[in-house]
PDB file of N, CA and C in Angstrom:
ATOM      1  N   MET A  25      90.426  53.966 281.532  1.00  0.00           N
ATOM      2  CA  MET A  25      91.874  53.615 281.208  1.00  0.00           C
ATOM      3  C   MET A  25      92.010  53.304 279.683  1.00  0.00           C
ATOM      4  N   ILE A  26      93.037  53.986 279.154  1.00  0.00           N
ATOM      5  CA  ILE A  26      93.316  53.663 277.746  1.00  0.00           C
ATOM      6  C   ILE A  26      94.648  53.011 277.627  1.00  0.00           C
ATOM      7  N   LYS A  27      94.714  52.009 276.733  1.00  0.00           N
ATOM      8  CA  LYS A  27      96.001  51.257 276.488  1.00  0.00           C
ATOM      9  C   LYS A  27      96.144  51.125 274.930  1.00  0.00           C
ATOM     10  N   TRP A  28      97.287  51.244 274.573  1.00  0.00           N
ATOM     11  CA  TRP A  28      97.736  50.992 273.119  1.00  0.00           C
ATOM     12  C   TRP A  28      98.427  49.637 273.005  1.00  0.00           C
ATOM     13  N   PHE A  29      97.970  48.908 271.793  1.00  0.00           N
ATOM     14  CA  PHE A  29      98.517  47.614 271.494  1.00  0.00           C
ATOM     15  C   PHE A  29      99.127  47.656 270.060  1.00  0.00           C
ATOM     16  N   LYS A  30     100.154  46.884 269.810  1.00  0.00           N
ATOM     17  CA  LYS A  30     100.689  46.652 268.552  1.00  0.00           C
ATOM     18  C   LYS A  30     100.565  45.236 268.294  1.00  0.00           C
ATOM     19  N   GLU A  31     100.000  44.594 267.291  1.00  0.00           N
ATOM     20  CA  GLU A  31      99.984  43.244 266.973  1.00  0.00           C
ATOM     21  C   GLU A  31      99.543  42.400 268.154  1.00  0.00           C
ATOM     22  N   GLY A  32      98.579  42.880 268.969  1.00  0.00           N
ATOM     23  CA  GLY A  32      98.090  42.166 270.107  1.00  0.00           C
ATOM     24  C   GLY A  32      98.929  42.216 271.321  1.00  0.00           C
ATOM     25  N   ALA A  33     100.138  42.899 271.275  1.00  0.00           N
ATOM     26  CA  ALA A  33     100.849  43.036 272.580  1.00  0.00           C
ATOM     27  C   ALA A  33     100.815  44.509 273.017  1.00  0.00           C
ATOM     28  N   GLU A  34     100.575  44.719 274.492  1.00  0.00           N
ATOM     29  CA  GLU A  34     100.591  46.078 274.954  1.00  0.00           C
ATOM     30  C   GLU A  34     101.898  46.807 274.617  1.00  0.00           C
ATOM     31  N   MET A  35     101.780  47.939 274.205  1.00  0.00           N
ATOM     32  CA  MET A  35     102.827  48.690 273.792  1.00  0.00           C
ATOM     33  C   MET A  35     103.689  49.185 275.026  1.00  0.00           C
ATOM     34  N   GLN A  36     105.025  49.173 274.941  1.00  0.00           N
ATOM     35  CA  GLN A  36     105.779  49.753 276.130  1.00  0.00           C
ATOM     36  C   GLN A  36     106.448  51.039 275.696  1.00  0.00           C
ATOM     37  N   PRO A  37     106.763  51.949 276.555  1.00  0.00           N
ATOM     38  CA  PRO A  37     107.302  53.307 276.227  1.00  0.00           C
ATOM     39  C   PRO A  37     108.699  53.026 275.517  1.00  0.00           C
ATOM     40  N   LYS A  38     108.798  53.871 274.519  1.00  0.00           N
ATOM     41  CA  LYS A  38     110.027  53.965 273.751  1.00  0.00           C
ATOM     42  C   LYS A  38     110.569  55.388 273.572  1.00  0.00           C
ATOM     43  N   PRO A  39     111.687  55.774 273.234  1.00  0.00           N
ATOM     44  CA  PRO A  39     112.064  57.153 272.994  1.00  0.00           C
ATOM     45  C   PRO A  39     111.356  57.782 271.853  1.00  0.00           C
ATOM     46  N   ASN A  40     110.902  57.049 270.776  1.00  0.00           N
ATOM     47  CA  ASN A  40     110.280  57.662 269.647  1.00  0.00           C
ATOM     48  C   ASN A  40     108.653  57.423 269.850  1.00  0.00           C
ATOM     49  N   VAL A  41     108.118  56.789 270.711  1.00  0.00           N
ATOM     50  CA  VAL A  41     106.752  56.646 270.890  1.00  0.00           C
ATOM     51  C   VAL A  41     106.105  57.401 272.049  1.00  0.00           C
ATOM     52  N   HIS A  42     105.208  58.188 271.829  1.00  0.00           N
ATOM     53  CA  HIS A  42     104.486  58.942 272.795  1.00  0.00           C
ATOM     54  C   HIS A  42     102.997  58.664 272.755  1.00  0.00           C
ATOM     55  N   TYR A  43     102.444  58.772 274.025  1.00  0.00           N
ATOM     56  CA  TYR A  43     100.912  58.501 274.147  1.00  0.00           C
ATOM     57  C   TYR A  43     100.456  59.916 274.702  1.00  0.00           C
ATOM     58  N   TYR A  44      99.381  60.446 274.270  1.00  0.00           N
ATOM     59  CA  TYR A  44      98.806  61.549 274.750  1.00  0.00           C
ATOM     60  C   TYR A  44      97.340  61.241 275.210  1.00  0.00           C
ATOM     61  N   GLU A  45      96.921  61.806 276.246  1.00  0.00           N
ATOM     62  CA  GLU A  45      95.467  61.647 276.604  1.00  0.00           C
ATOM     63  C   GLU A  45      94.993  63.081 277.086  1.00  0.00           C
ATOM     64  N   LYS A  46      93.879  63.441 276.678  1.00  0.00           N
ATOM     65  CA  LYS A  46      93.307  64.771 277.113  1.00  0.00           C
ATOM     66  C   LYS A  46      91.742  64.600 277.307  1.00  0.00           C
ATOM     67  N   PRO A  47      91.397  65.041 278.521  1.00  0.00           N
ATOM     68  CA  PRO A  47      89.828  64.932 278.676  1.00  0.00           C
ATOM     69  C   PRO A  47      89.080  65.900 277.951  1.00  0.00           C
ATOM     70  N   TYR A  48      88.021  65.524 277.452  1.00  0.00           N
ATOM     71  CA  TYR A  48      87.162  66.560 276.837  1.00  0.00           C
ATOM     72  C   TYR A  48      85.678  66.146 276.995  1.00  0.00           C
ATOM     73  N   ASP A  49      84.875  67.129 276.979  1.00  0.00           N
ATOM     74  CA  ASP A  49      83.357  66.850 277.284  1.00  0.00           C
ATOM     75  C   ASP A  49      83.248  66.088 278.626  1.00  0.00           C
ATOM     76  N   THR A  50      81.999  65.732 278.944  1.00  0.00           N
ATOM     77  CA  THR A  50      81.775  65.091 280.132  1.00  0.00           C
ATOM     78  C   THR A  50      82.109  63.551 280.011  1.00  0.00           C
ATOM     79  N   ASN A  51      83.140  63.081 280.953  1.00  0.00           N
ATOM     80  CA  ASN A  51      83.477  61.633 280.892  1.00  0.00           C
ATOM     81  C   ASN A  51      84.028  61.091 279.682  1.00  0.00           C
ATOM     82  N   LYS A  52      84.727  61.901 278.901  1.00  0.00           N
ATOM     83  CA  LYS A  52      85.273  61.435 277.587  1.00  0.00           C
ATOM     84  C   LYS A  52      86.816  61.785 277.746  1.00  0.00           C
ATOM     85  N   ILE A  53      87.671  60.857 277.161  1.00  0.00           N
ATOM     86  CA  ILE A  53      89.039  61.090 276.920  1.00  0.00           C
ATOM     87  C   ILE A  53      89.440  60.810 275.529  1.00  0.00           C
ATOM     88  N   TRP A  54      90.321  61.859 275.011  1.00  0.00           N
ATOM     89  CA  TRP A  54      90.853  61.783 273.699  1.00  0.00           C
ATOM     90  C   TRP A  54      92.217  61.254 273.879  1.00  0.00           C
ATOM     91  N   SER A  55      92.594  60.208 272.974  1.00  0.00           N
ATOM     92  CA  SER A  55      93.993  59.680 273.116  1.00  0.00           C
ATOM     93  C   SER A  55      94.527  59.592 271.736  1.00  0.00           C
ATOM     94  N   LYS A  56      95.962  59.827 271.762  1.00  0.00           N
ATOM     95  CA  LYS A  56      96.705  59.867 270.542  1.00  0.00           C
ATOM     96  C   LYS A  56      98.017  59.120 270.685  1.00  0.00           C
ATOM     97  N   LEU A  57      98.357  58.336 269.765  1.00  0.00           N
ATOM     98  CA  LEU A  57      99.618  57.590 269.634  1.00  0.00           C
ATOM     99  C   LEU A  57     100.481  58.286 268.607  1.00  0.00           C
ATOM    100  N   GLU A  58     101.757  58.745 268.853  1.00  0.00           N
ATOM    101  CA  GLU A  58     102.619  59.451 267.992  1.00  0.00           C
ATOM    102  C   GLU A  58     103.947  58.637 268.010  1.00  0.00           C
ATOM    103  N   ILE A  59     104.372  58.241 266.619  1.00  0.00           N
ATOM    104  CA  ILE A  59     105.655  57.508 266.583  1.00  0.00           C
ATOM    105  C   ILE A  59     106.538  58.415 265.672  1.00  0.00           C
ATOM    106  N   ASP A  60     107.558  59.072 266.259  1.00  0.00           N
ATOM    107  CA  ASP A  60     108.338  59.981 265.437  1.00  0.00           C
ATOM    108  C   ASP A  60     109.795  59.851 265.991  1.00  0.00           C
ATOM    109  N   PRO A  61     110.708  59.482 265.114  1.00  0.00           N
ATOM    110  CA  PRO A  61     110.523  59.113 263.718  1.00  0.00           C
ATOM    111  C   PRO A  61     110.132  57.577 263.671  1.00  0.00           C
ATOM    112  N   ALA A  62     109.337  57.371 262.617  1.00  0.00           N
ATOM    113  CA  ALA A  62     108.935  55.996 262.352  1.00  0.00           C
ATOM    114  C   ALA A  62     109.992  55.332 261.557  1.00  0.00           C
ATOM    115  N   THR A  63     109.875  53.844 261.720  1.00  0.00           N
ATOM    116  CA  THR A  63     110.713  53.024 261.073  1.00  0.00           C
ATOM    117  C   THR A  63     109.880  51.949 260.430  1.00  0.00           C
ATOM    118  N   MET A  64     110.535  51.223 259.575  1.00  0.00           N
ATOM    119  CA  MET A  64     109.883  50.076 258.970  1.00  0.00           C
ATOM    120  C   MET A  64     109.363  49.056 260.020  1.00  0.00           C
ATOM    121  N   GLY A  65     110.038  48.923 261.004  1.00  0.00           N
ATOM    122  CA  GLY A  65     109.593  48.079 262.273  1.00  0.00           C
ATOM    123  C   GLY A  65     108.365  48.538 262.895  1.00  0.00           C
ATOM    124  N   ASP A  66     107.835  49.752 262.628  1.00  0.00           N
ATOM    125  CA  ASP A  66     106.651  50.337 263.203  1.00  0.00           C
ATOM    126  C   ASP A  66     105.362  49.959 262.410  1.00  0.00           C
ATOM    127  N   GLN A  67     105.651  49.361 261.250  1.00  0.00           N
ATOM    128  CA  GLN A  67     104.422  49.006 260.504  1.00  0.00           C
ATOM    129  C   GLN A  67     103.601  47.911 261.414  1.00  0.00           C
ATOM    130  N   GLY A  68     102.281  47.776 261.248  1.00  0.00           N
ATOM    131  CA  GLY A  68     101.535  46.815 261.852  1.00  0.00           C
ATOM    132  C   GLY A  68     100.123  47.216 262.051  1.00  0.00           C
ATOM    133  N   ILE A  69      99.468  46.135 262.916  1.00  0.00           N
ATOM    134  CA  ILE A  69      98.080  46.567 263.305  1.00  0.00           C
ATOM    135  C   ILE A  69      98.165  47.020 264.748  1.00  0.00           C
ATOM    136  N   TYR A  70      97.702  48.288 264.857  1.00  0.00           N
ATOM    137  CA  TYR A  70      97.512  48.924 266.152  1.00  0.00           C
ATOM    138  C   TYR A  70      96.101  48.823 266.804  1.00  0.00           C
ATOM    139  N   ALA A  71      95.919  48.931 268.055  1.00  0.00           N
ATOM    140  CA  ALA A  71      94.605  48.954 268.630  1.00  0.00           C
ATOM    141  C   ALA A  71      94.701  50.025 269.828  1.00  0.00           C
ATOM    142  N   CYS A  72      93.725  50.789 269.946  1.00  0.00           N
ATOM    143  CA  CYS A  72      93.503  51.669 271.165  1.00  0.00           C
ATOM    144  C   CYS A  72      92.406  51.036 271.887  1.00  0.00           C
ATOM    145  N   VAL A  73      92.568  50.636 273.075  1.00  0.00           N
ATOM    146  CA  VAL A  73      91.536  49.976 273.869  1.00  0.00           C
ATOM    147  C   VAL A  73      91.175  50.874 275.087  1.00  0.00           C
ATOM    148  N   ALA A  74      89.887  51.248 275.213  1.00  0.00           N
ATOM    149  CA  ALA A  74      89.360  51.936 276.306  1.00  0.00           C
ATOM    150  C   ALA A  74      88.506  51.046 277.215  1.00  0.00           C
ATOM    151  N   ASN A  75      88.939  51.138 278.522  1.00  0.00           N
ATOM    152  CA  ASN A  75      88.198  50.226 279.453  1.00  0.00           C
ATOM    153  C   ASN A  75      87.724  51.055 280.700  1.00  0.00           C
ATOM    154  N   ASN A  76      86.430  50.836 281.132  1.00  0.00           N
ATOM    155  CA  ASN A  76      85.960  51.534 282.364  1.00  0.00           C
ATOM    156  C   ASN A  76      84.803  50.677 282.867  1.00  0.00           C
ATOM    157  N   GLN A  77      84.167  51.222 283.923  1.00  0.00           N
ATOM    158  CA  GLN A  77      83.150  50.493 284.580  1.00  0.00           C
ATOM    159  C   GLN A  77      81.966  50.123 283.738  1.00  0.00           C
ATOM    160  N   TYR A  78      81.760  50.818 282.511  1.00  0.00           N
ATOM    161  CA  TYR A  78      80.689  50.494 281.708  1.00  0.00           C
ATOM    162  C   TYR A  78      80.937  49.562 280.586  1.00  0.00           C
ATOM    163  N   GLY A  79      82.275  49.270 280.370  1.00  0.00           N
ATOM    164  CA  GLY A  79      82.798  48.378 279.297  1.00  0.00           C
ATOM    165  C   GLY A  79      84.003  48.559 278.681  1.00  0.00           C
ATOM    166  N   VAL A  80      84.143  47.802 277.430  1.00  0.00           N
ATOM    167  CA  VAL A  80      85.371  47.952 276.869  1.00  0.00           C
ATOM    168  C   VAL A  80      85.125  48.387 275.445  1.00  0.00           C
ATOM    169  N   MET A  81      85.951  49.252 274.730  1.00  0.00           N
ATOM    170  CA  MET A  81      85.819  49.577 273.257  1.00  0.00           C
ATOM    171  C   MET A  81      87.269  49.647 272.768  1.00  0.00           C
ATOM    172  N   ALA A  82      87.223  49.113 271.525  1.00  0.00           N
ATOM    173  CA  ALA A  82      88.627  49.123 270.917  1.00  0.00           C
ATOM    174  C   ALA A  82      88.439  49.475 269.491  1.00  0.00           C
ATOM    175  N   LYS A  83      89.372  50.209 269.046  1.00  0.00           N
ATOM    176  CA  LYS A  83      89.611  50.730 267.633  1.00  0.00           C
ATOM    177  C   LYS A  83      90.848  50.171 267.010  1.00  0.00           C
ATOM    178  N   ASN A  84      90.712  49.535 265.950  1.00  0.00           N
ATOM    179  CA  ASN A  84      92.083  48.974 265.277  1.00  0.00           C
ATOM    180  C   ASN A  84      92.321  49.778 264.044  1.00  0.00           C
ATOM    181  N   PHE A  85      93.531  49.947 263.644  1.00  0.00           N
ATOM    182  CA  PHE A  85      94.100  50.460 262.461  1.00  0.00           C
ATOM    183  C   PHE A  85      95.384  49.835 261.939  1.00  0.00           C
ATOM    184  N   LYS A  86      95.609  50.052 260.683  1.00  0.00           N
ATOM    185  CA  LYS A  86      96.942  49.440 260.117  1.00  0.00           C
ATOM    186  C   LYS A  86      97.843  50.675 259.723  1.00  0.00           C
ATOM    187  N   ALA A  87      98.989  50.465 260.151  1.00  0.00           N
ATOM    188  CA  ALA A  87     100.058  51.486 259.955  1.00  0.00           C
ATOM    189  C   ALA A  87     101.033  50.916 258.883  1.00  0.00           C
ATOM    190  N   GLU A  88     101.177  51.555 257.850  1.00  0.00           N
ATOM    191  CA  GLU A  88     102.265  51.109 256.775  1.00  0.00           C
ATOM    192  C   GLU A  88     103.386  52.155 256.821  1.00  0.00           C
ATOM    193  N   TYR A  89     104.663  51.693 256.690  1.00  0.00           N
ATOM    194  CA  TYR A  89     105.745  52.607 256.394  1.00  0.00           C
ATOM    195  C   TYR A  89     106.028  52.761 255.020  1.00  0.00           C
ATOM    196  N   VAL A  90     106.000  53.969 254.531  1.00  0.00           N
ATOM    197  CA  VAL A  90     106.309  54.314 253.096  1.00  0.00           C
ATOM    198  C   VAL A  90     107.522  55.249 253.072  1.00  0.00           C
ATOM    199  N   TYR A  91     108.471  54.826 252.300  1.00  0.00           N
ATOM    200  CA  TYR A  91     109.771  55.621 252.154  1.00  0.00           C
ATOM    201  C   TYR A  91     109.998  55.927 250.701  1.00  0.00           C
TER     202      TYR A  91
END
């Protein structure tokens, strides 16, 4: 299972926020978060958290809005 978080809170669906998941290779899933159009309010620290019977892995990144 893959979940996306912003500033520590699980993200909820919005009209401009889309999550994509695509299986690849054996037992692997590729996930993508797309925010379009982005606004200044979308800035922040995001995390992609994958969880299964073997454990949990998270990757964090910072998104900045530049105009």
